[in-house]
XYZ file of C-alpha atoms in Angstrom:
751
model
C 42.215 23.720 12.668
C 42.959 20.016 12.259
C 42.858 18.978 15.928
C 39.290 19.830 16.825
C 37.758 17.443 19.318
C 35.265 15.118 17.612
C 32.480 16.144 20.001
C 33.181 19.812 19.331
C 33.216 19.093 15.587
C 29.812 17.443 15.808
C 28.450 20.390 17.758
C 29.739 22.858 15.149
C 28.315 20.852 12.262
C 24.877 20.468 13.855
C 24.606 24.058 15.083
C 25.876 25.626 11.858
C 23.750 23.340 9.706
C 20.490 24.084 11.496
C 21.255 27.816 11.637
C 21.966 27.930 7.900
C 18.747 26.017 7.208
C 16.730 28.513 9.270
C 18.307 31.459 7.470
C 17.732 29.786 4.104
C 14.068 29.196 4.907
C 13.553 32.968 5.018
C 14.564 32.989 1.346
C 12.423 29.890 0.612
C 15.509 27.696 0.198
C 15.234 23.980 1.072
C 16.902 22.928 4.326
C 19.248 20.701 2.297
C 20.713 23.729 0.545
C 21.261 25.406 3.910
C 23.072 22.352 5.285
C 25.325 22.135 2.228
C 26.155 25.856 2.339
C 27.030 25.488 6.037
C 29.402 22.634 5.207
C 30.926 24.622 2.360
C 31.565 27.474 4.811
C 33.168 25.178 7.408
C 35.222 23.123 4.937
C 38.450 23.727 2.998
C 36.647 25.945 0.485
C 35.555 28.267 3.321
C 36.941 28.810 6.821
C 38.759 25.454 6.840
C 37.523 24.610 10.336
C 36.936 21.012 9.242
C 39.191 19.174 6.814
C 38.350 16.443 4.329
C 40.334 13.977 6.452
C 38.279 14.728 9.553
C 35.059 14.215 7.637
C 36.237 10.930 6.135
C 38.066 9.245 9.003
C 36.182 10.442 12.082
C 32.709 11.210 10.788
C 32.434 8.892 7.815
C 30.282 6.400 9.725
C 27.533 9.031 10.008
C 27.497 9.230 6.212
C 27.123 5.460 5.918
C 24.339 5.487 8.499
C 22.487 8.259 6.693
C 22.790 6.551 3.312
C 21.198 3.360 4.653
C 18.344 5.306 6.271
C 17.822 7.277 3.058
C 17.832 4.167 0.888
C 15.417 2.426 3.277
C 13.105 5.455 3.149
C 13.083 5.415 -0.659
C 11.950 1.790 -0.547
C 8.795 2.863 1.303
C 7.703 4.834 -1.777
C 7.926 1.746 -4.016
C 4.660 0.148 -2.927
C 3.334 -2.093 -5.704
C -0.303 -1.351 -4.915
C 0.443 2.364 -5.098
C 2.444 2.108 -8.319
C 0.384 -0.567 -10.063
C -1.881 1.922 -11.813
C 1.102 3.826 -13.203
C 3.788 1.132 -13.376
C 3.953 1.425 -17.144
C 4.332 5.206 -16.974
C 6.996 5.042 -14.221
C 9.126 2.546 -16.139
C 8.704 4.363 -19.442
C 9.458 7.789 -17.979
C 12.405 6.387 -16.037
C 13.948 4.789 -19.116
C 13.467 7.890 -21.263
C 14.913 10.326 -18.717
C 17.886 7.983 -18.259
C 18.421 7.812 -22.020
C 17.919 11.565 -22.258
C 20.587 12.308 -19.651
C 23.002 9.731 -21.075
C 22.679 10.916 -24.685
C 22.676 14.658 -23.936
C 25.726 14.455 -21.662
C 27.610 12.047 -23.914
C 27.033 14.051 -27.099
C 27.242 17.479 -25.470
C 30.462 16.856 -23.525
C 31.979 15.162 -26.588
C 31.509 18.329 -28.626
C 32.788 20.573 -25.824
C 35.762 18.267 -25.059
C 36.762 18.212 -28.728
C 36.373 21.980 -28.938
C 38.493 22.523 -25.795
C 40.980 19.829 -26.874
C 41.054 18.544 -23.276
C 43.168 15.458 -23.973
C 45.932 17.121 -25.867
C 47.494 16.037 -29.151
C 47.929 12.417 -28.060
C 44.185 11.784 -27.771
C 42.346 10.014 -30.568
C 38.651 9.874 -31.420
C 38.077 6.709 -29.393
C 39.502 8.394 -26.278
C 36.929 11.158 -26.480
C 34.158 8.607 -27.061
C 35.195 6.561 -24.019
C 35.538 9.674 -21.828
C 32.108 11.028 -22.691
C 30.485 7.577 -22.435
C 31.709 7.360 -18.830
C 30.428 10.879 -18.136
C 27.053 9.978 -19.679
C 26.739 6.891 -17.468
C 27.564 8.856 -14.313
C 25.082 11.603 -15.241
C 22.176 9.163 -14.967
C 22.419 8.994 -11.155
C 20.164 11.202 -9.041
C 20.719 12.216 -5.415
C 18.185 10.157 -3.415
C 19.135 11.852 -0.143
C 18.399 15.402 -1.244
C 15.222 14.355 -3.059
C 13.829 12.395 -0.107
C 14.690 15.128 2.391
C 12.930 17.788 0.320
C 9.857 15.520 0.060
C 9.778 15.054 3.834
C 10.447 18.712 4.595
C 7.502 20.006 2.577
C 5.304 16.962 3.378
C 4.846 16.185 -0.312
C 2.178 13.730 -1.401
C 0.599 13.012 -4.762
C 1.162 11.435 -8.200
C 4.265 13.522 -8.980
C 5.845 12.705 -5.608
C 5.224 8.969 -5.948
C 6.456 8.909 -9.538
C 9.517 10.979 -8.648
C 10.632 8.642 -5.846
C 10.094 5.565 -8.029
C 12.103 7.104 -10.879
C 14.928 8.031 -8.477
C 15.182 4.380 -7.424
C 15.252 3.277 -11.079
C 17.869 5.949 -11.807
C 20.398 4.732 -9.316
C 19.935 1.052 -10.107
C 20.466 1.616 -13.818
C 23.233 4.164 -13.198
C 25.298 1.454 -11.539
C 24.507 -0.943 -14.403
C 25.309 1.558 -17.160
C 28.476 2.646 -15.411
C 29.593 -0.965 -15.000
C 29.025 -1.558 -18.710
C 30.824 1.671 -19.686
C 33.826 0.763 -17.513
C 33.810 -2.783 -18.922
C 33.864 -1.454 -22.498
C 36.599 1.069 -21.615
C 38.696 -1.617 -19.947
C 38.164 -3.920 -22.933
C 39.315 -1.264 -25.408
C 42.231 0.037 -23.324
C 43.607 -3.443 -22.587
C 43.162 -4.663 -26.176
C 40.427 -7.098 -25.220
C 42.350 -9.297 -22.792
C 39.141 -10.256 -20.933
C 35.910 -11.297 -22.658
C 33.469 -8.390 -22.811
C 30.542 -10.474 -21.538
C 32.442 -11.247 -18.320
C 32.969 -7.572 -17.640
C 29.347 -6.690 -18.452
C 28.086 -9.447 -16.170
C 29.770 -7.791 -13.189
C 27.287 -4.911 -13.170
C 24.295 -7.239 -13.396
C 25.683 -9.410 -10.600
C 26.056 -6.356 -8.371
C 22.416 -5.387 -8.851
C 21.104 -8.941 -8.339
C 23.265 -9.511 -5.269
C 22.331 -6.171 -3.724
C 18.625 -6.809 -4.308
C 18.830 -10.306 -2.789
C 20.600 -8.980 0.306
C 18.025 -6.221 0.655
C 15.093 -8.654 0.395
C 16.639 -10.898 3.067
C 17.206 -7.869 5.310
C 13.635 -6.661 4.782
C 12.192 -10.038 5.751
C 14.395 -10.123 8.859
C 13.287 -6.596 9.815
C 9.665 -7.573 9.274
C 10.013 -10.625 11.529
C 11.606 -8.507 14.263
C 9.001 -5.748 14.000
C 6.283 -8.354 14.529
C 7.849 -9.373 17.839
C 9.002 -5.979 19.108
C 6.239 -3.612 20.152
C 8.108 -0.814 21.927
C 9.381 1.991 19.622
C 12.770 2.017 21.338
C 13.276 -1.688 20.714
C 12.177 -1.380 17.098
C 14.527 1.566 16.560
C 17.534 -0.229 18.037
C 16.953 -3.527 16.241
C 16.039 -1.848 12.945
C 19.056 0.449 12.913
C 21.431 -2.378 13.838
C 20.077 -4.608 11.067
C 20.236 -1.887 8.408
C 23.800 -0.936 9.306
C 24.833 -4.589 9.286
C 23.253 -4.970 5.840
C 25.182 -1.954 4.549
C 28.475 -3.207 5.965
C 28.061 -6.707 4.520
C 27.125 -5.234 1.139
C 30.275 -3.100 1.166
C 32.467 -6.059 2.115
C 31.150 -8.085 -0.818
C 31.466 -5.186 -3.294
C 27.706 -4.797 -3.540
C 25.662 -1.591 -3.412
C 24.466 -0.635 0.109
C 22.122 1.885 -1.512
C 20.314 -0.734 -3.611
C 20.248 -3.156 -0.675
C 18.615 -0.514 1.523
C 16.022 0.299 -1.152
C 15.218 -3.415 -1.557
C 14.804 -3.790 2.225
C 12.285 -0.937 2.387
C 10.523 -2.248 -0.728
C 10.141 -5.685 0.882
C 8.585 -4.374 4.100
C 6.091 -1.981 2.512
C 4.852 -4.677 0.116
C 4.197 -7.357 2.735
C 0.525 -8.358 2.675
C -0.097 -7.073 6.207
C 1.708 -3.758 5.489
C 3.200 -2.865 8.868
C 5.187 0.351 8.314
C 5.723 1.355 11.950
C 9.452 0.705 11.532
C 9.672 3.502 8.941
C 7.997 5.921 11.353
C 10.239 4.847 14.228
C 13.390 5.409 12.168
C 12.020 8.757 10.936
C 12.241 10.066 14.498
C 15.958 9.238 14.537
C 16.799 10.773 11.163
C 16.910 14.595 11.651
C 20.337 14.959 13.352
C 21.834 12.258 11.108
C 20.565 14.054 8.003
C 21.959 17.400 9.215
C 25.389 15.789 9.667
C 25.165 14.002 6.320
C 24.391 17.053 4.225
C 26.688 19.348 6.160
C 29.537 16.869 5.653
C 28.598 16.723 1.973
C 29.145 20.491 1.893
C 32.525 20.082 3.607
C 33.621 17.741 0.811
C 32.604 20.148 -1.965
C 35.581 21.927 -3.464
C 35.181 25.222 -5.287
C 38.563 24.650 -6.895
C 37.061 21.671 -8.754
C 34.694 24.033 -10.549
C 37.631 26.136 -11.712
C 39.636 23.063 -12.713
C 36.746 21.587 -14.659
C 36.110 24.850 -16.490
C 33.633 24.854 -19.336
C 33.481 21.062 -19.497
C 32.118 20.932 -15.910
C 29.507 23.576 -16.690
C 28.581 21.711 -19.884
C 28.183 18.450 -17.923
C 25.839 20.160 -15.454
C 23.704 21.905 -18.089
C 23.446 18.971 -20.504
C 22.476 16.649 -17.625
C 19.571 18.920 -16.643
C 18.529 19.257 -20.293
C 18.587 15.480 -20.723
C 16.602 14.816 -17.557
C 13.890 17.344 -18.366
C 13.549 16.474 -22.067
C 13.723 12.710 -21.437
C 11.128 12.782 -18.662
C 8.808 14.978 -20.759
C 9.153 12.664 -23.783
C 8.417 9.555 -21.715
C 5.441 11.243 -20.045
C 4.110 12.284 -23.438
C 4.328 8.742 -24.795
C 2.379 7.209 -21.899
C -0.058 10.147 -21.882
C 0.301 10.855 -18.190
C -0.840 14.007 -16.418
C 0.296 17.451 -17.517
C 1.810 18.024 -14.075
C 4.183 15.083 -14.446
C 5.080 16.117 -18.004
C 6.017 19.617 -16.911
C 7.733 19.167 -13.564
C 9.130 15.648 -13.149
C 12.399 16.363 -14.971
C 12.982 19.459 -12.854
C 12.660 17.328 -9.713
C 15.486 15.047 -10.897
C 18.128 17.782 -10.836
C 20.029 16.863 -7.596
C 23.098 14.660 -7.930
C 25.595 13.661 -5.240
C 26.470 10.458 -3.397
C 26.101 7.806 -6.089
C 27.930 9.923 -8.687
C 30.811 10.583 -6.286
C 31.024 6.901 -5.443
C 31.246 6.025 -9.135
C 34.157 8.377 -9.836
C 36.035 6.880 -6.886
C 35.726 3.460 -8.561
C 37.538 4.553 -11.710
C 40.310 6.292 -9.782
C 41.705 2.972 -8.606
C 41.426 1.210 -11.967
C 44.615 1.394 -14.108
C 42.589 0.965 -17.296
C 40.540 4.102 -16.606
C 43.204 6.172 -14.850
C 43.758 8.113 -18.053
C 40.187 9.445 -17.895
C 39.759 9.804 -14.114
C 41.962 12.921 -13.977
C 39.418 14.683 -16.198
C 36.220 12.988 -15.013
C 36.817 13.681 -11.311
C 36.867 17.506 -11.426
C 34.101 17.593 -14.065
C 31.679 15.433 -12.044
C 32.569 17.191 -8.772
C 31.825 20.519 -10.439
C 28.476 19.166 -11.623
C 27.747 17.815 -8.135
C 28.612 21.178 -6.567
C 26.167 23.016 -8.825
C 23.525 20.264 -8.562
C 23.623 20.167 -4.763
C 23.266 23.932 -4.496
C 20.607 24.336 -7.179
C 19.035 20.862 -7.330
C 17.065 20.892 -4.034
C 15.619 24.274 -4.993
C 14.493 22.849 -8.344
C 12.968 19.768 -6.682
C 11.065 21.846 -4.157
C 9.839 24.192 -6.880
C 8.652 21.261 -9.002
C 6.586 19.816 -6.140
C 5.145 23.206 -5.220
C 4.187 23.947 -8.837
C 2.492 20.547 -8.969
C 0.424 21.508 -5.916
C 1.610 18.532 -3.836
C 3.440 20.351 -1.041
C 2.030 19.977 2.467
C -0.682 17.504 1.447
C -0.256 13.944 2.534
C 1.594 13.991 5.827
C -0.519 16.711 7.357
C -3.645 14.704 6.668
C -2.056 11.529 7.923
C -1.099 13.267 11.131
C -4.687 14.359 11.603
C -5.908 10.842 10.956
C -3.380 9.511 13.455
C -4.667 11.925 16.097
C -8.233 10.859 15.360
C -7.349 7.208 15.882
C -5.342 7.919 19.009
C -8.321 9.676 20.554
C -10.567 6.737 19.706
C -12.359 7.915 16.573
C -12.810 6.479 13.110
C -14.855 7.297 10.004
C -17.972 5.181 9.575
C -20.652 4.905 6.886
C -22.408 7.988 8.195
C -19.368 10.045 7.234
C -18.873 11.182 10.812
C -16.140 10.589 13.342
C -17.375 8.095 15.900
C -15.858 6.319 18.841
C -13.600 3.470 17.805
C -14.063 -0.110 19.008
C -11.116 0.047 21.395
C -13.004 2.569 23.533
C -16.278 0.699 23.663
C -16.879 -1.899 26.380
C -16.345 -5.495 25.347
C -19.532 -7.394 24.647
C -20.465 -9.958 27.302
C -20.201 -13.514 26.128
C -22.772 -15.366 28.233
C -24.136 -18.751 27.309
C -24.486 -22.369 28.264
C -21.629 -24.538 27.008
C -22.869 -27.323 24.794
C -19.952 -29.606 25.615
C -17.396 -29.883 28.356
C -14.719 -30.548 25.750
C -14.116 -29.367 22.218
C -15.685 -26.155 20.906
C -17.994 -24.474 23.449
C -21.140 -23.090 21.794
C -23.912 -20.701 22.714
C -27.153 -22.636 21.997
C -29.124 -21.747 18.851
C -32.086 -19.671 20.055
C -33.034 -17.979 16.778
C -35.811 -19.082 14.445
C -35.429 -22.337 12.584
C -33.752 -21.999 9.204
C -36.802 -22.996 7.148
C -38.595 -19.910 8.535
C -35.999 -17.577 7.013
C -36.110 -16.421 3.423
C -32.986 -16.930 1.388
C -31.060 -13.669 1.077
C -32.015 -11.916 -2.140
C -29.662 -9.480 -3.862
C -29.437 -7.882 -7.253
C -26.519 -10.177 -8.063
C -27.052 -13.319 -5.963
C -24.376 -15.984 -6.029
C -25.729 -19.010 -7.861
C -23.058 -21.691 -7.603
C -25.797 -24.256 -8.151
C -26.482 -23.017 -11.680
C -22.799 -22.923 -12.557
C -21.463 -26.025 -10.876
C -24.247 -28.617 -10.535
C -25.800 -30.761 -13.238
C -29.407 -29.730 -13.636
C -31.769 -31.494 -11.310
C -29.131 -33.031 -9.029
C -28.998 -32.294 -5.308
C -26.189 -30.147 -3.993
C -24.481 -29.940 -0.635
C -22.321 -27.960 1.737
C -19.777 -30.488 2.904
C -18.152 -30.520 6.332
C -15.776 -32.890 8.047
C -17.288 -34.921 10.869
C -14.391 -36.737 12.504
C -14.065 -34.853 15.791
C -16.671 -35.067 18.509
C -15.618 -31.668 19.842
C -15.789 -29.724 16.558
C -18.482 -31.516 14.561
C -21.502 -29.685 16.063
C -19.836 -26.300 15.451
C -18.990 -27.200 11.859
C -22.511 -28.542 11.369
C -23.949 -25.201 12.491
C -21.949 -23.272 9.890
C -22.702 -25.887 7.224
C -26.417 -25.473 7.873
C -26.202 -21.668 7.592
C -24.331 -21.850 4.283
C -26.547 -24.668 2.962
C -29.604 -22.521 3.690
C -28.115 -19.824 1.472
C -27.560 -22.263 -1.410
C -30.794 -24.223 -0.873
C -28.557 -27.223 -0.416
C -28.146 -29.972 2.181
C -25.552 -29.861 4.980
C -23.539 -33.023 4.434
C -21.166 -34.686 6.893
C -18.119 -36.543 5.574
C -17.300 -39.209 8.145
C -14.537 -41.816 8.354
C -16.047 -45.202 9.083
C -13.863 -47.762 10.911
C -13.579 -50.968 8.896
C -11.041 -53.083 10.745
C -12.773 -55.393 13.187
C -10.103 -55.464 15.865
C -10.414 -55.165 19.614
C -11.155 -51.437 19.373
C -13.746 -51.653 16.599
C -16.743 -51.448 18.902
C -15.313 -48.386 20.698
C -14.618 -46.717 17.354
C -18.130 -47.520 16.130
C -19.627 -46.067 19.291
C -17.566 -42.880 18.832
C -18.777 -42.629 15.213
C -22.380 -42.884 16.331
C -21.787 -40.149 18.907
C -20.245 -37.815 16.300
C -23.125 -38.269 13.839
C -25.726 -37.923 16.571
C -24.109 -34.701 17.820
C -24.303 -33.213 14.305
C -27.928 -34.323 13.872
C -28.947 -32.901 17.237
C -27.454 -29.509 16.371
C -29.198 -29.397 12.983
C -32.567 -30.483 14.404
C -32.450 -27.470 16.745
C -31.625 -25.238 13.761
C -34.391 -26.703 11.594
C -32.170 -28.465 9.076
C -31.674 -32.054 7.970
C -28.329 -33.818 7.863
C -26.986 -35.968 5.080
C -24.136 -38.313 6.048
C -21.615 -39.905 3.717
C -19.085 -42.380 5.002
C -15.728 -43.370 3.603
C -12.865 -45.646 4.481
C -10.063 -43.909 2.609
C -6.872 -43.555 4.604
C -6.176 -40.103 3.140
C -8.183 -37.349 4.788
C -7.799 -34.964 1.845
C -8.701 -37.592 -0.795
C -11.902 -38.465 1.059
C -13.068 -34.860 1.300
C -12.195 -34.050 -2.308
C -13.944 -37.137 -3.636
C -17.046 -36.334 -1.575
C -17.008 -32.693 -2.758
C -17.069 -33.808 -6.396
C -19.576 -36.636 -5.959
C -22.041 -34.560 -3.951
C -21.666 -31.310 -5.890
C -20.467 -29.262 -2.945
C -20.867 -25.483 -2.957
C -18.354 -25.215 -0.124
C -16.090 -27.509 1.865
C -15.719 -26.829 5.615
C -12.887 -28.053 7.822
C -12.129 -26.968 11.369
C -9.213 -26.521 13.731
C -9.202 -25.582 17.410
C -5.419 -25.401 17.941
C -3.756 -22.001 18.549
C -1.248 -22.897 15.818
C -2.024 -25.091 12.840
C -0.197 -28.430 13.227
C 2.184 -29.231 10.366
C 0.181 -32.304 9.320
C -2.997 -30.205 9.243
C -1.268 -27.554 7.087
C -0.240 -30.194 4.554
C -3.790 -31.582 4.419
C -5.196 -28.077 4.005
C -2.789 -27.320 1.138
C -3.765 -30.544 -0.640
C -7.463 -29.740 -0.312
C -7.173 -26.086 -1.364
C -4.978 -26.996 -4.356
C -7.554 -29.451 -5.727
C -10.971 -28.422 -4.385
C -13.695 -27.777 -6.987
C -15.395 -25.306 -4.627
C -14.328 -22.728 -2.022
C -12.664 -24.218 1.055
C -13.592 -22.673 4.405
C -11.161 -23.155 7.268
C -12.924 -22.389 10.552
C -10.537 -21.702 13.425
C -12.158 -22.000 16.850
C -10.431 -20.150 19.674
C -13.269 -19.302 22.073
C -16.970 -19.821 22.699
C -18.881 -19.941 19.404
C -20.981 -16.790 19.233
C -21.693 -15.098 15.884
C -23.826 -12.049 16.555
C -21.104 -9.487 15.785
C -19.128 -10.244 12.645
C -16.045 -8.361 11.432
C -15.008 -8.596 7.775
C -11.672 -6.842 7.066
C -10.849 -6.161 3.405
C -7.894 -4.537 1.669
C -9.642 -3.818 -1.622
C -13.187 -3.957 -2.963
C -12.167 -7.009 -5.004
C -12.022 -8.992 -1.760
C -15.816 -8.739 -1.518
C -16.209 -10.939 -4.598
C -14.903 -13.900 -2.605
C -16.705 -12.862 0.586
C -20.211 -12.460 -0.834
C -21.253 -16.007 0.007
C -20.522 -15.885 3.777
C -21.819 -12.316 4.027
C -25.161 -13.136 2.412
C -25.460 -16.461 4.229
C -24.844 -14.960 7.673
C -26.986 -11.902 6.961
C -29.988 -14.101 6.112
C -30.325 -15.769 9.525
C -30.429 -14.727 13.163
C -29.666 -11.192 14.303
C -26.182 -10.712 12.939
C -24.432 -7.343 12.895
C -21.823 -7.250 10.144
C -19.032 -4.660 10.031
C -17.006 -4.440 6.807
C -13.655 -2.811 7.599
C -11.833 -1.368 4.578
C -8.112 -1.067 5.384
C -6.410 1.804 3.562
C -2.726 2.774 3.473
C -1.779 5.498 5.942
C -0.925 7.978 3.168
C -4.546 8.204 2.020
C -5.989 11.685 2.503
C -9.341 12.477 4.132
C -10.807 13.009 0.667
C -9.630 9.586 -0.492
C -10.939 7.956 2.694
C -14.343 9.529 2.186
C -14.394 8.356 -1.436
C -13.548 4.798 -0.352
C -16.271 4.909 2.286
C -18.892 6.033 -0.243
C -17.890 3.229 -2.576
C -18.246 0.686 0.239
C -21.617 2.154 1.249
C -22.873 1.881 -2.336
C -21.936 -1.795 -2.383
C -23.794 -2.419 0.891
C -26.895 -0.612 -0.396
C -26.803 -2.381 -3.759
C -26.563 -5.724 -1.957
C -29.541 -4.788 0.233
C -27.508 -5.301 3.382
C -28.000 -1.881 4.958
C -30.229 -3.300 7.733
C -27.571 -5.721 8.980
C -24.236 -4.393 7.702
C -22.219 -1.206 8.095
C -18.955 -0.085 6.585
C -15.961 1.745 7.962
C -12.562 2.763 6.611
C -9.272 2.928 8.463
C -6.082 4.529 7.114
C -3.503 2.551 9.040
C 0.235 2.071 9.388
C -0.195 -1.499 10.697
C -3.072 -3.554 9.302
C -2.872 -6.318 11.887
C -3.012 -3.845 14.786
C -6.076 -2.124 13.317
C -7.915 -5.413 12.827
C -7.000 -6.422 16.389
C -8.653 -3.264 17.739
C -11.893 -3.822 15.826
C -11.896 -7.546 16.642
C -12.095 -6.789 20.365
C -15.878 -6.409 20.065
C -16.384 -9.060 17.369
C -17.542 -12.639 17.880
C -16.387 -13.826 14.464
C -13.824 -12.592 11.926
C -14.280 -13.544 8.258
C -11.520 -13.077 5.678
C -10.556 -14.403 2.266
C -7.193 -15.556 0.971
C -6.272 -13.985 -2.386
C -5.892 -16.389 -5.281
C -2.349 -17.533 -6.078
C -1.077 -16.849 -2.554
C 1.449 -19.654 -2.378
C 5.067 -20.579 -2.951
C 7.602 -17.812 -3.466
C 4.877 -15.191 -3.713
C 3.648 -16.065 -0.221
C 7.223 -16.219 1.098
C 8.014 -12.747 -0.226
C 4.737 -10.913 0.404
C 3.573 -12.829 3.490
C -0.090 -13.366 4.350
C -2.293 -10.847 6.114
C -4.910 -13.523 6.823
C -2.450 -15.875 8.495
C -0.895 -13.086 10.539
C -4.334 -12.004 11.797
C -5.314 -15.623 12.529
C -2.184 -16.010 14.676
C -2.624 -12.643 16.398
C -6.357 -12.064 16.847
C -7.811 -14.565 19.291
C -11.308 -14.724 17.837
C -13.240 -17.420 16.022
C -12.372 -16.997 12.374
C -13.532 -18.175 8.956
C -10.817 -18.175 6.285
C -12.039 -18.638 2.713
C -9.793 -20.160 0.041
C -10.882 -19.860 -3.611
C -11.632 -23.015 -5.627
C -8.728 -24.585 -7.468
C -10.719 -25.160 -10.647
C-alpha cells in the first residue's frame, strides 16, 4: 500500500501507536514499547501498510523535530547546581560504563566473529580487530529518546533519574567521538596511511566542539526570546522555530543536531535566573510528535536484519548490556555512590536507537569502511531491534526498583496548583496566601524634594537611641579591616542633589551598625571660571541636604572633598584612606547608563570593602524589605544589610529562598526549617520571616513577592563577570531591570 495519503498515514500511525500503548500498559509495558510494536506491525516486517520510503521521504521531518525536542529535554536534566554534588560520580560512572560497553562488545564480538568466520578466508587478524572496534564504538551510544520518554511517562525523580540522564548525555557525546576515532583509524589502516592520523582524529573533536558552540548560541537566543515573550503560544512558536533552525544548520555543517540540542537545553537551565517555562511549553507539544517518532522507528525496524545478523547480532546485544551494567556498577563502586545507583543504573542504559543508526549510515558511504558496513549494518540493526523492544522495559524497571517512579512531577504539579491558587509555604510550615493576592501597601508620605529621589520623612527614633544589632556571630569588619584605634566610615557619593539625601539615609543606617561615621565623598570645583560661584553654591546645597537628613536621623556627617577627575579613583582613594566598611553609590535611571556601568565595574573590581549600588525607582520607603536568595550561602554576603536594617525603625524583613521547581514538598520543608534556624540563631525572629518557593521562573516569583515590598536587597555572587556572566547571565541584573522597586545590590570586596 504505497500510495496512502499522507494525512491518512499520519492518522494510522497516531491511532495505532496510542492503541498499542494502551494495550501494553495493561501488561506494564512502557508506552515506547507499544509505539515501536505498532510501527513494526504497520511496516514492511508486518502488514506493510507503510514503507520505509514513506517514512523517510514524507514523514522524516517529524523524526528531526522529535530528535531536537528530545535533545533539548535532556539538556534540562544537566543542571550544574543539581549535579554539582555528584559531578565526580556522574563522570566516573559515565566513563566506566562507556569503557565497559566498548571493551565487552569489542572483545566479545571479536571472539564470536572469529568463531563464525564471518569475513571468509580473505580476512586477516587486523580486519577482525577493525570490525569489532567499530562495533564497540557504536555500542557506547544510548537511546536518549526512549530513556527520556520513560522518565516522563512514569514521572521519575531522584538521584538515579538525574544520574541516568546525565550519563546518557555523556554517552552520546563520547559515542560520536569514539566512533570518529575508530573510523579515522580504520581509514588510516585501509588506505595505507595516506592522511595523517591526527587530522582524522581531530574531525571528531571538531564536531563535538562545533555542536556545543551552536547549542550554546541557540540556548542564549532562546533565553533572550523567552524573556520578551510571555504568552505560551508565542513561546512555543518561537522556541520550536529556533530549535528546528539549529538542527538544520547543524546538519548542513556536518555537526550533531543531538549535541546541539542538548547544549541549548543545558544553557537555558543553567542561567542564573533559571527560567524553564520554555521546557514546559514545549512539553505540551511533544506527545503527538513522540508517538509519530517511535512508531516510525518501529516501521524502520526489520526482522530480517535479525536473521541476517545471526549469532553475531545477538552477541552484540548481549555483550553491550553486560558492558553497560558491569561498567556502571564498577564506576559506582569506585566513587562509593548509593546502592540504588550501583544496582540499577546499568539496567537503565539498555535502550539504543537513533544515534547508533545514524553512525552506521556514516560508514555506508565511506569507501574505506565499505568492507565492514555490510556486516556492521545488520548486526547493529539487530541489536537496535532487541534494545528498542526490551530496553524501555529495563529502564522502567530500573527506576521502579529504585523507588523513583511517580515522585517528582506529581509533587511539582501540586506545588504549581498551590501557587496558582495564591498559596505558598512560610516559616510556620503552613500554606498561606501569597503576596500576589494581598492588597498592595499604600505608599503615603510627603515628598522631600520636587526633583530627584522622593523620600518619606524619617519619623522613627533617632539612631543613637537604638542598640546595635547583636547576634551570635556579628559582622566585625572594623576588627578585620581597620587599624586599631582609627575611625572608620561608611562612604557614600555626594555629587547629586537629588540622590544625596537618600544615600545619606542608607549610609547612616549602615554606619550605625558598624559604629562608624557616615562619610560623604564630594567633588569640589577648583577652576575659578565664570561658573565657579554657581558650582560652589550647588556644592553647599548638596552637603547641606545630606547634613539635614542626618540631623533628623540623629547622626553626624563627615565630609571629604576631592578634585580628581576620575569618579572611581576618588571613591576608591577615599574608601582606603577612611577605612570604609561599605561604599554606597546610587542611580535613579531605569537602565544603567553605559558610563555608569564602566565606573561601577572599576569600583567593584578594586574596592577594599563591599560596594552597594542603590537603584531608586520610586518613593523611598523601607518598612517592608524583600531579600531573595538562591542558596543559604547568599546570606553570608547579606548579613550586614539585614542586621543593619533590622536594628532601626519598624522594618519587616522577608527572606525568600528560591528553589528549583523539581524540589519535592519534603525538600521544601527541609529548606524552610534550615532558613528558620538561621533566622532564630541570628535573633531576627521578631523582625524577619522566611519563605520558600519552588519555581520555574525565578524572576517571575520575585516580581510577585516584590509587589508588597518597599525595598529589595540582593547580593551579586563573587566572580560574576566576563565569560561566566555572559554564559550564565545575572539573576540580580534581570530582577533590577524587571522589578520596579527600590533595590540595594551588594557586590563583594575585590580584596
